[in-house]
Amino acid sequence: MTNAKPRLALAFGILCISIFPILVKVKLTPGLISAFYRMAIAVSLLLPYVLITQKFQLPEKKYLILAILCGILFASDVAVWNIAIQESSATQASLLTNLSPLWVGIISYVFLKTKPATNFWIGTTVALFGMTMLVGFQFFLKLDFDNAFILAVLSGILYSIYLLVSKKVLSHIDVLSFMVISLLASTVYLAIVCVAMKEPFSGFSDVGWLVLLIQALVCQLMAWLSISYATQHMRPTRISLSLLGQAVLTSILAWLFLDEKITFNMIIGGIILLLGIRTTFYTKTLSIKNIFNKSTANSSLATQKKA
């Protein structure tokens, strides 16, 4: 049951962030301001709680700096992804930013002592093939290598770095304290960027403010408290690949609320993608030899039962 809790938290977090591209795509607020209020509203709700309950613990200087860095990385990721979604299609932006498992695997392999397991690379290959089917092979022939493309790729790289750094920090800081520090850093950083870019901080419709509140409460607080908890107990490579499941849920939500079509290829692609994610959760390394041995063992067991 202990091992199940991080997985359930991760699944819940993925569900919460799946609505985010839908909310951004309706363009009720500018991309940068949307990112700012997502962080600002979230920290304004979380900070009083941790202070009143005395659950905030100031970490030592080294991890405080890293937590602040996480806030800046995550804020940058959300900001550039928002702009990419609004300046291109939600499909293109979501696909490119969800290439983060590749960056996580590459960075881990090159720079870190903990190397991705064989199952990670197998699962990544299967999941990315499923992602390709989900969006359609023709999509790749029409990719527009413009600013939105670059921002979406940059979003994935920023998130992969954030995930690896936060994994280190969360081994020394509790989730609530980490969230408060990183959200405060995100809010201050994005406020400075918005002022520099002369973004409007007000003048939105009532629906626009409601969307900002949902982004902060559901897509930030609920989602990232859950994902941060999962990050404490699971490998970052597994987390990043599991987050690809967001694409499947987002496609379903887009079909329900934005009248986007779901084709047979998308259904098959989604199943393959989820199969790739499931592959990374196998504890034993997958290989032809292992599969053959397992099949032989099962046959022998069946023979023994018949005897």
Tab-separated table of C-alpha atoms in Angstrom:
chain	number	residue	atom	x	y	z
A	1	MET	CA	0.000	0.000	0.000
A	2	THR	CA	2.928	2.318	0.726
A	3	ASN	CA	4.194	1.955	-2.858
A	4	ALA	CA	0.693	2.612	-4.177
A	5	LYS	CA	0.354	6.050	-2.554
A	6	PRO	CA	2.959	7.837	-4.735
A	7	ARG	CA	1.450	6.266	-7.861
A	8	LEU	CA	-2.062	7.358	-6.884
A	9	ALA	CA	-0.755	10.851	-6.128
A	10	LEU	CA	0.945	10.972	-9.526
A	11	ALA	CA	-2.218	9.817	-11.308
A	12	PHE	CA	-4.292	12.453	-9.500
A	13	GLY	CA	-1.743	15.158	-10.333
A	14	ILE	CA	-1.768	14.199	-14.012
A	15	LEU	CA	-5.570	14.384	-14.016
A	16	CYS	CA	-5.442	17.896	-12.528
A	17	ILE	CA	-2.923	19.292	-15.036
A	18	SER	CA	-4.722	17.762	-18.014
A	19	ILE	CA	-7.263	20.588	-18.065
A	20	PHE	CA	-4.545	23.258	-18.192
A	21	PRO	CA	-4.018	23.397	-22.007
A	22	ILE	CA	-7.790	23.704	-22.458
A	23	LEU	CA	-7.977	26.672	-20.079
A	24	VAL	CA	-5.007	28.416	-21.711
A	25	LYS	CA	-6.215	27.826	-25.267
A	26	VAL	CA	-9.444	29.805	-24.726
A	27	LYS	CA	-7.213	32.923	-24.420
A	28	LEU	CA	-9.190	34.760	-21.740
A	29	THR	CA	-5.919	36.206	-20.401
A	30	PRO	CA	-2.422	36.732	-21.889
A	31	GLY	CA	-0.012	33.804	-21.519
A	32	LEU	CA	2.490	35.523	-19.207
A	33	ILE	CA	-0.192	36.963	-16.934
A	34	SER	CA	-1.905	33.577	-16.801
A	35	ALA	CA	1.364	32.053	-15.555
A	36	PHE	CA	1.810	34.856	-12.985
A	37	TYR	CA	-1.662	34.534	-11.472
A	38	ARG	CA	-1.409	30.741	-11.462
A	39	MET	CA	1.555	31.075	-9.087
A	40	ALA	CA	0.401	34.181	-7.174
A	41	ILE	CA	-3.082	32.881	-6.326
A	42	ALA	CA	-1.700	29.457	-5.416
A	43	VAL	CA	0.874	30.851	-2.960
A	44	SER	CA	-1.687	33.259	-1.461
A	45	LEU	CA	-3.840	30.236	-0.605
A	46	LEU	CA	-1.012	27.984	0.576
A	47	LEU	CA	1.085	30.442	2.607
A	48	PRO	CA	-1.539	31.277	5.306
A	49	TYR	CA	-2.214	27.565	5.794
A	50	VAL	CA	1.419	26.578	6.401
A	51	LEU	CA	1.978	29.576	8.696
A	52	ILE	CA	-1.134	28.978	10.797
A	53	THR	CA	-0.447	25.248	11.107
A	54	GLN	CA	3.283	25.924	11.614
A	55	LYS	CA	4.174	23.398	8.928
A	56	PHE	CA	6.689	25.632	7.169
A	57	GLN	CA	10.324	24.833	7.838
A	58	LEU	CA	13.102	27.031	6.473
A	59	PRO	CA	15.742	24.721	4.951
A	60	GLU	CA	19.478	25.237	5.082
A	61	LYS	CA	20.926	27.771	2.651
A	62	LYS	CA	22.000	25.261	-0.021
A	63	TYR	CA	18.550	23.735	-0.426
A	64	LEU	CA	16.806	27.093	-0.041
A	65	ILE	CA	18.711	28.357	-3.094
A	66	LEU	CA	17.876	25.197	-5.033
A	67	ALA	CA	14.178	25.515	-4.115
A	68	ILE	CA	14.218	29.121	-5.365
A	69	LEU	CA	15.897	27.920	-8.569
A	70	CYS	CA	13.117	25.343	-8.953
A	71	GLY	CA	10.556	28.123	-8.710
A	72	ILE	CA	12.270	30.128	-11.459
A	73	LEU	CA	12.650	27.056	-13.684
A	74	PHE	CA	9.021	26.026	-13.250
A	75	ALA	CA	7.749	29.578	-13.787
A	76	SER	CA	9.790	29.852	-16.983
A	77	ASP	CA	8.448	26.490	-18.150
A	78	VAL	CA	4.810	27.479	-17.601
A	79	ALA	CA	5.279	30.949	-19.124
A	80	VAL	CA	6.870	29.776	-22.381
A	81	TRP	CA	4.417	26.877	-22.646
A	82	ASN	CA	1.457	29.250	-22.261
A	83	ILE	CA	2.781	31.423	-25.080
A	84	ALA	CA	3.487	28.376	-27.254
A	85	ILE	CA	-0.086	27.091	-26.772
A	86	GLN	CA	-1.616	30.463	-27.638
A	87	GLU	CA	0.633	31.130	-30.648
A	88	SER	CA	0.316	27.673	-32.206
A	89	SER	CA	-1.959	24.708	-31.678
A	90	ALA	CA	-2.456	23.108	-28.292
A	91	THR	CA	-1.548	19.801	-29.942
A	92	GLN	CA	1.844	20.984	-31.181
A	93	ALA	CA	2.715	22.731	-27.925
A	94	SER	CA	1.617	19.785	-25.788
A	95	LEU	CA	3.521	17.295	-27.924
A	96	LEU	CA	6.788	19.219	-27.903
A	97	THR	CA	6.754	20.086	-24.215
A	98	ASN	CA	5.949	16.441	-23.414
A	99	LEU	CA	9.232	15.375	-24.971
A	100	SER	CA	10.686	16.095	-21.526
A	101	PRO	CA	11.227	12.356	-20.790
A	102	LEU	CA	13.888	12.339	-23.495
A	103	TRP	CA	15.664	15.326	-21.941
A	104	VAL	CA	15.383	13.828	-18.445
A	105	GLY	CA	16.854	10.556	-19.678
A	106	ILE	CA	19.666	12.243	-21.597
A	107	ILE	CA	20.582	14.626	-18.755
A	108	SER	CA	20.475	11.771	-16.226
A	109	TYR	CA	22.637	9.572	-18.429
A	110	VAL	CA	25.259	12.256	-19.164
A	111	PHE	CA	25.467	14.203	-15.905
A	112	LEU	CA	24.060	12.088	-13.064
A	113	LYS	CA	25.225	8.948	-11.325
A	114	THR	CA	21.741	7.436	-11.424
A	115	LYS	CA	21.322	6.141	-14.965
A	116	PRO	CA	17.880	5.446	-16.475
A	117	ALA	CA	16.942	1.761	-16.436
A	118	THR	CA	16.576	-0.247	-19.629
A	119	ASN	CA	12.813	-0.322	-19.118
A	120	PHE	CA	12.794	3.493	-19.202
A	121	TRP	CA	14.270	3.604	-22.700
A	122	ILE	CA	11.935	0.837	-23.894
A	123	GLY	CA	8.936	2.598	-22.346
A	124	THR	CA	9.998	5.964	-23.772
A	125	THR	CA	10.292	4.537	-27.286
A	126	VAL	CA	6.873	2.869	-27.063
A	127	ALA	CA	5.242	5.939	-25.472
A	128	LEU	CA	6.646	8.374	-28.048
A	129	PHE	CA	5.443	6.117	-30.859
A	130	GLY	CA	2.019	6.178	-29.231
A	131	MET	CA	2.254	9.967	-28.943
A	132	THR	CA	3.046	10.129	-32.666
A	133	MET	CA	-0.058	8.084	-33.486
A	134	LEU	CA	-2.100	10.190	-31.073
A	135	VAL	CA	-1.377	13.447	-32.923
A	136	GLY	CA	-1.074	11.847	-36.379
A	137	PHE	CA	1.962	11.114	-38.522
A	138	GLN	CA	0.974	13.889	-40.944
A	139	PHE	CA	1.340	16.349	-38.089
A	140	PHE	CA	5.130	16.002	-38.159
A	141	LEU	CA	5.217	16.896	-41.847
A	142	LYS	CA	3.483	20.196	-41.066
A	143	LEU	CA	5.518	21.312	-38.056
A	144	ASP	CA	6.162	25.040	-38.195
A	145	PHE	CA	9.647	25.711	-36.827
A	146	ASP	CA	8.762	29.209	-35.621
A	147	ASN	CA	9.022	30.933	-32.227
A	148	ALA	CA	6.144	28.861	-30.847
A	149	PHE	CA	7.988	25.669	-31.829
A	150	ILE	CA	11.171	26.839	-30.107
A	151	LEU	CA	9.263	27.905	-26.978
A	152	ALA	CA	7.482	24.548	-26.743
A	153	VAL	CA	10.776	22.638	-26.995
A	154	LEU	CA	12.326	25.028	-24.457
A	155	SER	CA	9.399	24.337	-22.119
A	156	GLY	CA	10.165	20.627	-22.175
A	157	ILE	CA	13.861	21.225	-21.466
A	158	LEU	CA	13.108	23.612	-18.603
A	159	TYR	CA	10.668	21.148	-17.062
A	160	SER	CA	13.141	18.271	-17.279
A	161	ILE	CA	15.782	20.335	-15.458
A	162	TYR	CA	13.175	21.367	-12.871
A	163	LEU	CA	12.194	17.750	-12.273
A	164	LEU	CA	15.778	16.622	-11.706
A	165	VAL	CA	16.618	19.530	-9.394
A	166	SER	CA	13.370	19.221	-7.431
A	167	LYS	CA	14.038	15.514	-6.892
A	168	LYS	CA	17.280	16.436	-5.099
A	169	VAL	CA	15.657	19.226	-3.092
A	170	LEU	CA	12.636	17.153	-2.038
A	171	SER	CA	14.941	14.602	-0.434
A	172	HIS	CA	15.853	17.301	2.114
A	173	ILE	CA	12.722	19.514	2.295
A	174	ASP	CA	9.104	18.583	2.989
A	175	VAL	CA	6.597	19.103	0.174
A	176	LEU	CA	4.690	22.044	1.716
A	177	SER	CA	7.818	24.045	2.533
A	178	PHE	CA	9.207	23.343	-0.940
A	179	MET	CA	5.961	24.472	-2.587
A	180	VAL	CA	5.837	27.725	-0.599
A	181	ILE	CA	9.444	28.649	-1.417
A	182	SER	CA	9.217	27.715	-5.094
A	183	LEU	CA	5.834	29.445	-5.555
A	184	LEU	CA	7.086	32.656	-3.912
A	185	ALA	CA	10.124	32.598	-6.208
A	186	SER	CA	7.884	31.931	-9.228
A	187	THR	CA	5.529	34.773	-8.316
A	188	VAL	CA	8.246	37.389	-7.802
A	189	TYR	CA	10.101	36.289	-10.933
A	190	LEU	CA	6.982	36.363	-13.142
A	191	ALA	CA	5.848	39.700	-11.670
A	192	ILE	CA	9.163	41.248	-12.750
A	193	VAL	CA	8.878	39.699	-16.222
A	194	CYS	CA	5.268	40.888	-16.649
A	195	VAL	CA	6.131	44.435	-15.589
A	196	ALA	CA	9.100	44.466	-17.974
A	197	MET	CA	6.896	43.193	-20.813
A	198	LYS	CA	4.119	45.681	-19.890
A	199	GLU	CA	1.506	42.967	-19.446
A	200	PRO	CA	-1.923	43.973	-18.037
A	201	PHE	CA	-2.612	42.813	-14.469
A	202	SER	CA	-6.352	43.568	-14.588
A	203	GLY	CA	-9.286	44.204	-16.914
A	204	PHE	CA	-10.287	40.558	-17.394
A	205	SER	CA	-13.837	39.219	-17.563
A	206	ASP	CA	-15.447	37.371	-14.661
A	207	VAL	CA	-14.961	34.119	-16.561
A	208	GLY	CA	-11.317	35.055	-17.097
A	209	TRP	CA	-10.766	35.477	-13.345
A	210	LEU	CA	-12.571	32.187	-12.710
A	211	VAL	CA	-10.235	30.417	-15.144
A	212	LEU	CA	-7.220	31.944	-13.357
A	213	LEU	CA	-8.570	30.672	-10.031
A	214	ILE	CA	-9.074	27.155	-11.418
A	215	GLN	CA	-5.548	27.169	-12.839
A	216	ALA	CA	-4.123	28.130	-9.450
A	217	LEU	CA	-6.252	25.824	-7.303
A	218	VAL	CA	-6.467	22.727	-9.495
A	219	CYS	CA	-3.618	22.896	-12.034
A	220	GLN	CA	-1.061	24.269	-9.562
A	221	LEU	CA	-1.876	23.553	-5.920
A	222	MET	CA	-3.704	20.242	-6.170
A	223	ALA	CA	-1.665	18.958	-9.089
A	224	TRP	CA	1.818	19.870	-7.927
A	225	LEU	CA	1.342	19.001	-4.284
A	226	SER	CA	0.447	15.531	-5.550
A	227	ILE	CA	3.258	15.353	-8.117
A	228	SER	CA	5.823	16.706	-5.646
A	229	TYR	CA	4.812	13.999	-3.187
A	230	ALA	CA	5.224	11.403	-5.929
A	231	THR	CA	8.611	12.893	-6.858
A	232	GLN	CA	9.828	12.281	-3.308
A	233	HIS	CA	9.215	8.554	-3.646
A	234	MET	CA	9.697	7.784	-7.361
A	235	ARG	CA	12.411	8.107	-9.991
A	236	PRO	CA	12.302	11.393	-11.995
A	237	THR	CA	12.561	9.452	-15.271
A	238	ARG	CA	9.420	7.500	-14.352
A	239	ILE	CA	7.615	10.704	-13.308
A	240	SER	CA	8.446	12.524	-16.542
A	241	LEU	CA	7.324	9.628	-18.732
A	242	SER	CA	4.123	9.111	-16.738
A	243	LEU	CA	3.235	12.752	-17.356
A	244	LEU	CA	2.840	11.856	-21.033
A	245	GLY	CA	-0.518	10.449	-19.945
A	246	GLN	CA	-1.642	14.064	-19.777
A	247	ALA	CA	-1.799	14.111	-23.586
A	248	VAL	CA	-4.419	11.355	-23.593
A	249	LEU	CA	-6.605	13.057	-20.994
A	250	THR	CA	-6.195	16.463	-22.658
A	251	SER	CA	-7.338	14.995	-25.988
A	252	ILE	CA	-10.479	13.622	-24.327
A	253	LEU	CA	-11.199	16.970	-22.656
A	254	ALA	CA	-10.608	18.817	-25.934
A	255	TRP	CA	-13.120	16.492	-27.576
A	256	LEU	CA	-15.679	17.185	-24.837
A	257	PHE	CA	-15.260	20.952	-24.514
A	258	LEU	CA	-13.555	22.233	-27.684
A	259	ASP	CA	-15.278	19.914	-30.201
A	260	GLU	CA	-11.948	18.481	-31.355
A	261	LYS	CA	-12.320	15.114	-33.041
A	262	ILE	CA	-10.995	11.833	-31.659
A	263	THR	CA	-10.008	9.399	-34.409
A	264	PHE	CA	-9.362	5.652	-34.304
A	265	ASN	CA	-5.618	6.351	-34.652
A	266	MET	CA	-5.786	8.626	-31.608
A	267	ILE	CA	-7.422	5.865	-29.565
A	268	ILE	CA	-4.794	3.294	-30.614
A	269	GLY	CA	-2.029	5.854	-30.055
A	270	GLY	CA	-3.328	6.600	-26.574
A	271	ILE	CA	-3.382	2.907	-25.684
A	272	ILE	CA	0.189	2.443	-26.956
A	273	LEU	CA	1.314	5.551	-25.062
A	274	LEU	CA	-0.149	4.254	-21.811
A	275	LEU	CA	1.437	0.848	-22.483
A	276	GLY	CA	4.818	2.567	-22.784
A	277	ILE	CA	4.263	4.296	-19.464
A	278	ARG	CA	3.267	0.993	-17.871
A	279	THR	CA	6.490	-0.587	-19.131
A	280	THR	CA	8.575	1.717	-16.936
A	281	PHE	CA	6.794	0.399	-13.830
A	282	TYR	CA	8.040	-3.158	-14.305
A	283	THR	CA	10.632	-3.910	-11.653
A	284	LYS	CA	12.454	-6.519	-13.751
A	285	THR	CA	14.369	-5.532	-16.870
A	286	LEU	CA	12.465	-6.464	-20.004
A	287	SER	CA	14.245	-8.602	-22.586
A	288	ILE	CA	13.479	-11.424	-24.973
A	289	LYS	CA	15.311	-13.796	-22.620
A	290	ASN	CA	13.200	-12.743	-19.614
A	291	ILE	CA	9.984	-13.057	-21.593
A	292	PHE	CA	10.992	-16.541	-22.831
A	293	ASN	CA	11.943	-17.667	-19.322
A	294	LYS	CA	8.677	-16.360	-17.915
A	295	SER	CA	6.679	-18.166	-20.605
A	296	THR	CA	8.578	-21.419	-19.952
A	297	ALA	CA	7.979	-21.112	-16.198
A	298	ASN	CA	4.268	-20.529	-16.737
A	299	SER	CA	4.052	-23.589	-19.016
A	300	SER	CA	5.823	-25.757	-16.434
A	301	LEU	CA	3.518	-24.532	-13.698
A	302	ALA	CA	0.461	-25.305	-15.819
A	303	THR	CA	1.796	-28.843	-16.478
A	304	GLN	CA	2.357	-29.395	-12.767
A	305	LYS	CA	-1.183	-28.310	-11.946
A	306	LYS	CA	-2.620	-30.694	-14.522
A	307	ALA	CA	-0.522	-33.534	-13.118
